[in-house]
mmCIF file of C-alpha atoms in Angstrom:
data_model
loop_
_atom_site.group_PDB
_atom_site.id
_atom_site.type_symbol
_atom_site.label_atom_id
_atom_site.label_comp_id
_atom_site.label_asym_id
_atom_site.label_seq_id
_atom_site.Cartn_x
_atom_site.Cartn_y
_atom_site.Cartn_z
ATOM 1 C CA MET N 3 -5.763 -3.060 8.034
ATOM 2 C CA LYS N 4 -4.982 0.598 7.407
ATOM 3 C CA ILE N 5 -7.762 3.050 6.508
ATOM 4 C CA LEU N 6 -7.549 6.728 5.612
ATOM 5 C CA GLY N 7 -10.638 8.641 6.703
ATOM 6 C CA LEU N 8 -11.789 11.956 5.216
ATOM 7 C CA ASP N 9 -14.687 14.162 6.272
ATOM 8 C CA SER N 10 -15.447 17.581 4.805
ATOM 9 C CA SER N 11 -19.229 17.191 4.785
ATOM 10 C CA GLY N 12 -19.942 20.011 7.224
ATOM 11 C CA LEU N 13 -18.195 22.855 9.012
ATOM 12 C CA VAL N 14 -15.410 20.537 10.152
ATOM 13 C CA ALA N 15 -12.524 19.419 7.957
ATOM 14 C CA SER N 16 -10.900 16.222 9.179
ATOM 15 C CA ALA N 17 -8.419 13.585 8.044
ATOM 16 C CA ALA N 18 -7.254 10.520 9.979
ATOM 17 C CA VAL N 19 -5.448 7.216 9.612
ATOM 18 C CA VAL N 20 -6.588 4.168 11.568
ATOM 19 C CA GLU N 21 -4.601 0.934 11.570
ATOM 20 C CA ASP N 22 -6.513 -1.993 13.056
ATOM 21 C CA ASP N 23 -7.672 -0.636 16.443
ATOM 22 C CA VAL N 24 -5.122 2.181 16.657
ATOM 23 C CA LEU N 25 -5.639 5.807 15.636
ATOM 24 C CA LEU N 26 -2.244 6.682 14.155
ATOM 25 C CA ALA N 27 -3.016 10.332 13.486
ATOM 26 C CA GLU N 28 -5.884 12.761 13.110
ATOM 27 C CA TYR N 29 -6.051 16.378 11.961
ATOM 28 C CA THR N 30 -9.340 18.166 12.584
ATOM 29 C CA THR N 31 -10.276 21.831 12.337
ATOM 30 C CA ASP N 32 -13.496 23.782 12.713
ATOM 31 C CA TYR N 33 -12.447 27.298 11.846
ATOM 32 C CA LYS N 34 -12.941 30.055 9.277
ATOM 33 C CA LYS N 35 -11.223 28.349 6.383
ATOM 34 C CA THR N 36 -12.682 26.692 3.307
ATOM 35 C CA HIS N 37 -12.173 22.975 2.906
ATOM 36 C CA SER N 38 -10.417 23.586 -0.393
ATOM 37 C CA GLN N 39 -7.785 25.510 1.597
ATOM 38 C CA MET N 40 -7.522 22.952 4.375
ATOM 39 C CA LEU N 41 -8.086 19.345 3.365
ATOM 40 C CA LEU N 42 -5.084 18.626 1.142
ATOM 41 C CA PRO N 43 -2.573 20.515 3.347
ATOM 42 C CA MET N 44 -3.963 18.634 6.363
ATOM 43 C CA LEU N 45 -3.527 15.334 4.572
ATOM 44 C CA GLU N 46 0.020 16.232 3.561
ATOM 45 C CA GLU N 47 0.916 17.239 7.132
ATOM 46 C CA LEU N 48 -0.593 14.053 8.518
ATOM 47 C CA LYS N 49 1.297 11.950 5.968
ATOM 48 C CA ASN N 50 4.606 13.609 6.838
ATOM 49 C CA ARG N 51 4.097 13.389 10.597
ATOM 50 C CA ILE N 52 3.619 9.609 10.613
ATOM 51 C CA GLU N 53 5.771 8.894 7.550
ATOM 52 C CA LEU N 54 2.755 7.388 5.826
ATOM 53 C CA ASP N 55 3.272 5.459 2.619
ATOM 54 C CA LEU N 56 -0.049 5.962 0.865
ATOM 55 C CA GLN N 57 0.409 2.675 -0.965
ATOM 56 C CA SER N 58 0.173 0.929 2.414
ATOM 57 C CA LEU N 59 -3.478 1.958 2.716
ATOM 58 C CA ASP N 60 -6.107 -0.735 2.273
ATOM 59 C CA ALA N 61 -8.904 1.719 1.516
ATOM 60 C CA ILE N 62 -10.049 5.324 1.728
ATOM 61 C CA ALA N 63 -13.172 5.981 3.781
ATOM 62 C CA VAL N 64 -15.011 9.184 2.963
ATOM 63 C CA ALA N 65 -18.065 10.864 4.485
ATOM 64 C CA SER N 66 -20.436 10.427 1.567
ATOM 65 C CA GLY N 67 -23.254 12.775 2.506
ATOM 66 C CA PRO N 68 -25.509 14.435 3.227
ATOM 67 C CA GLY N 69 -23.983 17.769 4.079
ATOM 68 C CA SER N 70 -22.582 20.881 2.493
ATOM 69 C CA PHE N 71 -22.665 20.594 -1.300
ATOM 70 C CA THR N 72 -19.272 22.244 -1.666
ATOM 71 C CA GLY N 73 -17.751 20.290 1.206
ATOM 72 C CA LEU N 74 -19.008 16.966 -0.118
ATOM 73 C CA ARG N 75 -17.631 17.710 -3.566
ATOM 74 C CA ILE N 76 -14.216 18.585 -2.157
ATOM 75 C CA GLY N 77 -14.141 15.409 -0.072
ATOM 76 C CA ALA N 78 -15.319 13.296 -3.001
ATOM 77 C CA ALA N 79 -12.771 14.807 -5.371
ATOM 78 C CA THR N 80 -9.962 14.207 -2.867
ATOM 79 C CA ALA N 81 -10.995 10.614 -2.157
ATOM 80 C CA LYS N 82 -11.556 9.828 -5.844
ATOM 81 C CA GLY N 83 -8.227 11.339 -6.839
ATOM 82 C CA LEU N 84 -6.372 9.314 -4.227
ATOM 83 C CA GLY N 85 -8.278 6.164 -5.075
ATOM 84 C CA LEU N 86 -7.560 6.465 -8.777
ATOM 85 C CA ALA N 87 -3.891 7.322 -8.276
ATOM 86 C CA LEU N 88 -3.261 4.582 -5.713
ATOM 87 C CA HIS N 89 -5.656 1.978 -7.177
ATOM 88 C CA LYS N 90 -7.397 1.710 -3.820
ATOM 89 C CA PRO N 91 -11.105 1.116 -3.126
ATOM 90 C CA LEU N 92 -13.327 3.664 -1.413
ATOM 91 C CA VAL N 93 -15.648 3.039 1.505
ATOM 92 C CA GLU N 94 -18.688 5.316 1.490
ATOM 93 C CA VAL N 95 -19.628 6.178 5.071
ATOM 94 C CA PRO N 96 -22.943 8.035 5.320
ATOM 95 C CA THR N 97 -22.207 11.310 7.096
ATOM 96 C CA LEU N 98 -24.728 10.830 9.877
ATOM 97 C CA GLU N 99 -23.565 7.290 10.574
ATOM 98 C CA GLY N 100 -20.010 8.556 10.906
ATOM 99 C CA LEU N 101 -21.198 11.304 13.226
ATOM 100 C CA ALA N 102 -23.161 8.844 15.356
ATOM 101 C CA TYR N 103 -20.129 6.546 15.553
ATOM 102 C CA THR N 104 -18.237 9.177 17.548
ATOM 103 C CA LEU N 105 -20.510 8.178 20.458
ATOM 104 C CA TRP N 106 -19.588 4.488 20.269
ATOM 105 C CA GLY N 107 -20.887 2.515 23.238
ATOM 106 C CA THR N 108 -23.651 4.818 24.448
ATOM 107 C CA GLY N 109 -26.848 3.108 25.531
ATOM 108 C CA ARG N 110 -28.926 6.097 24.474
ATOM 109 C CA LEU N 111 -30.631 6.748 21.197
ATOM 110 C CA ILE N 112 -28.310 8.928 19.081
ATOM 111 C CA CYS N 113 -29.672 11.868 17.097
ATOM 112 C CA PRO N 114 -27.145 13.668 14.872
ATOM 113 C CA LEU N 115 -28.320 17.072 13.663
ATOM 114 C CA MET N 116 -26.679 18.975 10.819
ATOM 115 C CA ASP N 117 -28.079 22.387 9.998
ATOM 116 C CA ALA N 118 -29.614 22.242 6.507
ATOM 117 C CA ARG N 119 -31.191 25.720 6.830
ATOM 118 C CA ARG N 120 -34.789 26.662 6.022
ATOM 119 C CA ASN N 121 -35.775 25.153 9.401
ATOM 120 C CA GLN N 122 -34.506 21.774 8.237
ATOM 121 C CA VAL N 123 -31.801 19.428 9.463
ATOM 122 C CA TYR N 124 -30.009 16.442 8.044
ATOM 123 C CA THR N 125 -30.744 13.823 10.640
ATOM 124 C CA GLY N 126 -31.422 10.199 11.518
ATOM 125 C CA LEU N 127 -31.665 8.017 14.608
ATOM 126 C CA TYR N 128 -29.107 5.401 15.616
ATOM 127 C CA GLU N 129 -28.257 3.003 18.412
ATOM 128 C CA PHE N 130 -25.579 0.479 19.306
ATOM 129 C CA VAL N 131 -26.620 -3.150 19.571
ATOM 130 C CA PRO N 132 -24.647 -6.331 20.370
ATOM 131 C CA ALA N 133 -22.911 -7.702 17.286
ATOM 132 C CA LYS N 134 -22.443 -11.354 16.412
ATOM 133 C CA ALA N 135 -18.781 -12.233 16.792
ATOM 134 C CA GLU N 136 -18.529 -13.748 13.349
ATOM 135 C CA LEU N 137 -19.794 -10.545 11.728
ATOM 136 C CA SER N 138 -17.707 -7.939 13.480
ATOM 137 C CA GLN N 139 -14.526 -7.589 15.493
ATOM 138 C CA THR N 140 -16.278 -5.074 17.740
ATOM 139 C CA GLU N 141 -18.739 -6.008 20.461
ATOM 140 C CA LEU N 142 -21.259 -3.423 19.356
ATOM 141 C CA LEU N 143 -22.751 -2.668 15.973
ATOM 142 C CA LEU N 144 -24.188 0.649 14.820
ATOM 143 C CA HIS N 145 -27.855 0.094 13.983
ATOM 144 C CA THR N 146 -30.074 2.503 12.074
ATOM 145 C CA VAL N 147 -33.362 3.144 13.858
ATOM 146 C CA SER N 148 -34.493 5.802 11.379
ATOM 147 C CA GLY N 149 -32.532 6.458 8.184
ATOM 148 C CA GLN N 150 -30.744 9.699 7.323
ATOM 149 C CA ARG N 151 -32.819 12.346 5.606
ATOM 150 C CA ALA N 152 -33.561 16.058 5.349
ATOM 151 C CA ALA N 153 -36.397 16.839 7.744
ATOM 152 C CA ASP N 154 -38.115 19.662 9.572
ATOM 153 C CA ILE N 155 -36.618 19.921 13.044
ATOM 154 C CA SER N 156 -40.033 19.471 14.664
ATOM 155 C CA ASP N 157 -40.611 16.215 12.766
ATOM 156 C CA ILE N 158 -37.518 14.493 14.164
ATOM 157 C CA LEU N 159 -38.234 15.787 17.669
ATOM 158 C CA ASN N 160 -41.790 14.425 17.488
ATOM 159 C CA GLU N 161 -40.415 11.064 16.340
ATOM 160 C CA ILE N 162 -38.076 10.996 19.337
ATOM 161 C CA ASN N 163 -40.980 11.712 21.667
ATOM 162 C CA THR N 164 -42.960 8.875 20.109
ATOM 163 C CA LEU N 165 -40.117 6.402 20.628
ATOM 164 C CA GLY N 166 -39.948 7.408 24.287
ATOM 165 C CA ARG N 167 -36.246 6.649 24.762
ATOM 166 C CA LYS N 168 -33.381 8.585 26.321
ATOM 167 C CA VAL N 169 -31.511 10.426 23.586
ATOM 168 C CA ILE N 170 -28.234 12.227 23.015
ATOM 169 C CA PHE N 171 -27.935 15.035 20.451
ATOM 170 C CA LEU N 172 -24.812 16.087 18.550
ATOM 171 C CA GLY N 173 -23.815 17.983 15.423
ATOM 172 C CA ASP N 174 -23.670 21.568 14.214
ATOM 173 C CA GLY N 175 -27.470 21.729 14.211
ATOM 174 C CA VAL N 176 -27.595 21.536 18.010
ATOM 175 C CA PRO N 177 -26.660 25.188 18.743
ATOM 176 C CA VAL N 178 -29.012 26.319 15.972
ATOM 177 C CA TYR N 179 -32.027 24.422 17.342
ATOM 178 C CA ARG N 180 -31.129 24.034 21.003
ATOM 179 C CA GLU N 181 -34.065 26.121 22.215
ATOM 180 C CA LYS N 182 -36.544 24.060 20.175
ATOM 181 C CA ILE N 183 -35.019 20.842 21.494
ATOM 182 C CA GLU N 184 -35.347 22.066 25.068
ATOM 183 C CA GLU N 185 -38.932 23.194 24.467
ATOM 184 C CA GLN N 186 -40.255 20.222 22.495
ATOM 185 C CA VAL N 187 -38.446 17.066 23.618
ATOM 186 C CA LYS N 188 -40.393 15.233 26.326
ATOM 187 C CA VAL N 189 -37.949 12.388 27.001
ATOM 188 C CA PRO N 190 -34.667 12.589 28.973
ATOM 189 C CA PHE N 191 -31.961 14.066 26.727
ATOM 190 C CA VAL N 192 -28.391 15.339 26.841
ATOM 191 C CA PHE N 193 -26.067 17.165 24.452
ATOM 192 C CA ALA N 194 -22.742 15.577 23.537
ATOM 193 C CA PRO N 195 -19.674 17.501 24.827
ATOM 194 C CA ALA N 196 -17.124 19.299 22.661
ATOM 195 C CA SER N 197 -14.859 16.239 22.538
ATOM 196 C CA CYS N 198 -17.373 14.263 20.470
ATOM 197 C CA ASN N 199 -20.098 16.538 19.107
ATOM 198 C CA ARG N 200 -18.796 17.157 15.580
ATOM 199 C CA GLN N 201 -17.593 15.091 12.627
ATOM 200 C CA ARG N 202 -14.296 13.277 13.077
ATOM 201 C CA ALA N 203 -12.375 11.474 10.373
ATOM 202 C CA ALA N 204 -11.254 8.961 13.020
ATOM 203 C CA ALA N 205 -14.873 7.805 13.330
ATOM 204 C CA VAL N 206 -15.245 7.687 9.537
ATOM 205 C CA ALA N 207 -12.087 5.582 9.279
ATOM 206 C CA ALA N 208 -13.074 3.256 12.147
ATOM 207 C CA LEU N 209 -16.576 2.691 10.784
ATOM 208 C CA GLY N 210 -15.083 2.461 7.294
ATOM 209 C CA ALA N 211 -12.928 -0.418 8.534
ATOM 210 C CA VAL N 212 -16.060 -2.243 9.705
ATOM 211 C CA TYR N 213 -17.731 -1.734 6.329
ATOM 212 C CA PHE N 214 -14.535 -2.699 4.499
ATOM 213 C CA ARG N 215 -14.523 -6.069 6.284
ATOM 214 C CA GLU N 216 -18.150 -6.487 5.255
ATOM 215 C CA GLY N 217 -17.225 -5.893 1.611
ATOM 216 C CA LYS N 218 -18.996 -2.537 1.341
ATOM 217 C CA ILE N 219 -16.590 -0.885 -1.078
ATOM 218 C CA VAL N 220 -16.805 0.971 -4.378
ATOM 219 C CA SER N 221 -14.221 1.950 -6.935
ATOM 220 C CA ALA N 222 -13.024 5.548 -7.027
ATOM 221 C CA LYS N 223 -14.745 5.932 -10.365
ATOM 222 C CA GLU N 224 -18.094 4.780 -8.950
ATOM 223 C CA HIS N 225 -18.218 7.075 -5.931
ATOM 224 C CA ARG N 226 -20.870 9.796 -5.887
ATOM 225 C CA PRO N 227 -21.844 11.973 -2.895
ATOM 226 C CA GLU N 228 -25.356 11.575 -1.524
ATOM 227 C CA TYR N 229 -26.841 15.057 -1.334
ATOM 228 C CA LEU N 230 -30.423 14.107 -0.290
ATOM 229 C CA ARG N 231 -31.811 17.361 -1.637
ATOM 230 C CA LYS N 232 -31.183 19.862 -4.402
ATOM 231 C CA SER N 233 -28.606 22.615 -4.045
ATOM 232 C CA GLN N 234 -29.644 26.192 -3.332
ATOM 233 C CA ALA N 235 -28.684 27.190 -6.883
ATOM 234 C CA GLU N 236 -30.901 24.451 -8.325
ATOM 235 C CA ARG N 237 -33.821 25.463 -6.092
ATOM 236 C CA GLU N 238 -33.433 29.113 -7.076
ATOM 237 C CA ARG N 239 -33.428 28.217 -10.781
ATOM 238 C CA GLU N 240 -36.608 26.172 -10.324
ATOM 239 C CA GLU N 241 -38.286 28.985 -8.400
ATOM 240 C CA LYS N 242 -37.420 31.499 -11.143
ATOM 241 C CA GLY N 243 -38.702 29.067 -13.742
ATOM 242 C CA GLY N 244 -41.946 28.660 -11.844
ATOM 243 C CA LEU N 245 -42.494 32.401 -11.801
ATOM 244 C CA ALA N 246 -41.860 32.800 -15.518
#
């Protein structure tokens, strides 16, 4: 099974190809470039480097949201365009699940944090549990403890305290809210290191392969990003309307 993974949901732009249990190639950047400048050239470079025949892909896994509105649209447009041109299905991988999957195997509670501004984060809580052999080729299965959502940073930290479990934090929201985490969290916690604290298309592709085997696919035409909340432009229009 060969899966192309794409993630442009946050600050990181990433593309990867996973074949069975092997990462064939990955191209990831977190720098001062827009995803519209980076994603397609990255994909082209990756394709050339491993002499990838796009028709050999079984599916395209894409980080489906939440995240940056512009980034999600670019990722969706790229995945949809490829899917339509190649007649390949898409696998929608929720952004925070893909982010949590970078920490495969940890025994801690996983808390991804993406900065959503206005003192909010896109977040959820995840863990790895033993998987039944007939359901998965991996020994561990990603389990959702608390589903992804936009939340006040204090709300998710209070929820973690209530659960009373060791936790690991990752994502671009960590440096933004690190002081609050250190002040408010009452359970043992750590921050993921640079090697696994941001989105990676390899994780999207690997988790996408799991979901592909489970039949969780959509057509390119059906795919829609999951924004979770209204864009800043929409909120500003509503606020102006409310003042009129």
